[in-house]
């Protein structure tokens, strides 16, 4: 474990030697490498990693595994489905990609388009991405009135499952454009950084569907830059895997914007899932609503944290954090933490967190109608999940 | 159909039923009345198999089977139905899906073929029409956002779809206005048949104006202390339960 930071730095240094990226981009990577040199590998002393087995970042004991048996919901929609497949050799875009959707390699990004991200010791694993990323895309979407709604599917499909793949994507949604973005992980051990940059009036519907195989790992950092009058509706489905560590950072940079996100964390087989949301209300009149529903069974662990920061003067902010958790076995653990840090006077904020078992009265109600206990439990869990999926 | 013989039962750590006996024959409607805390709801919950309601002694024979030896879902599939005093809400699961799952689970237990979606839809649409209820009930999540009256109507509708042999109504009339009471009573009366029995647990006589019972029993301190014809309910309405203390 102690060698992980060295491994990451060695990899980054080697890539920099071979890197043909523009000088400004190489400089960004060198800067990240320099910052890495004074940081340490994540451990349980860090808030963001306190409830995660950090040994799982080490892939040296990797064993191939079968896909999880549990299926997550899919939603059919009437829209143009465009697929981007990220793989070892680069990426492919489906032929039906319209001209309103411009896709290029992250390596071809212009300096003016690049968005710097703040990383610290807590987010060192995401800083590693900046130093090491060699795959990913930049996407610009400019919706026109005549174009059909677009659902963009980003599929991560890396064949080498015994090494980390570092991916950085940047999504820019132009003024008043609306797009649906779905991410899914077919294979591979992925460390991904996504930046969603919404111009005024833009809207995103986003689905992060991480249904991982038993030994698959996923680290994701997702930053949303929200201009005025923007809207994000997000659903995250996190299921299975040896390790899932997700951070969503939302920056309200204008007013009259809203961010609503529902997350289902389902950990049933010694999985470790950490799901952290940081909402920064920098400006007035914005609304954030974060709903988490987590279910842990066997000896799995889930850490779920919703944090909202309201800056001085960001009055009329509305914040809601709703974290509910169900433990299905005595060996499972859930750590659930809503947090509010408010420096403005006129704010409406509500937060709540509960942890419990399935409601016995409800189970009995289902049984009393003839439904067996196993199916009754499944129905209750599905009902519980729906609260986040329909938020 | 049902023979409850000298049953003692507790809810949690408290002994509630203390030597209760009751016999219900096919087609009969029995009303159970009594003061608060007498054990009326405990009787309904015991018959349906609620956890934490446990019998200490006594026998409950239901159609030749030991009812207490069956799981709640087995009792339901054998034809026992409890209309809850406080029906629970199940967000995200609509009534149609819930009822079809329940019906097919019961059919599977009985060795019958499952009912497909089209058959089920036809059946429930007809039922809801016959019972004078609104069909938006089917699309809504189970009891979520329902008024008290709607929840009770939904219980009676579920009873209509599942067609039990023994239906236990636990204070189904509580919280209902007069129109809702009539809808619920009509639903019950439509289901009355020579091979279906009812146990109606109630505080008030007014429900029995609409559902004529064959017998009225007074339950007090965990056992039945008086039984009689339907006129007994009128006496109770006039006299209250104070005479029990004499």
Coordinates of C-alpha atoms in Angstrom, one line a residue, chain A residues 75-81 148-151:
Chain A
X75 CA -35.4 3.2 -19.2
X76 CA -36.5 3.2 -22.8
X77 CA -36.9 6.7 -24.2
X78 CA -38.0 8.2 -27.4
X79 CA -34.8 9.9 -28.5
X80 CA -31.7 9.6 -30.6
X81 CA -29.3 7.2 -28.8
X148 CA -34.3 15.2 -31.9
X149 CA -33.6 14.9 -28.2
X150 CA -30.3 13.0 -27.6
X151 CA -29.4 10.4 -25.1

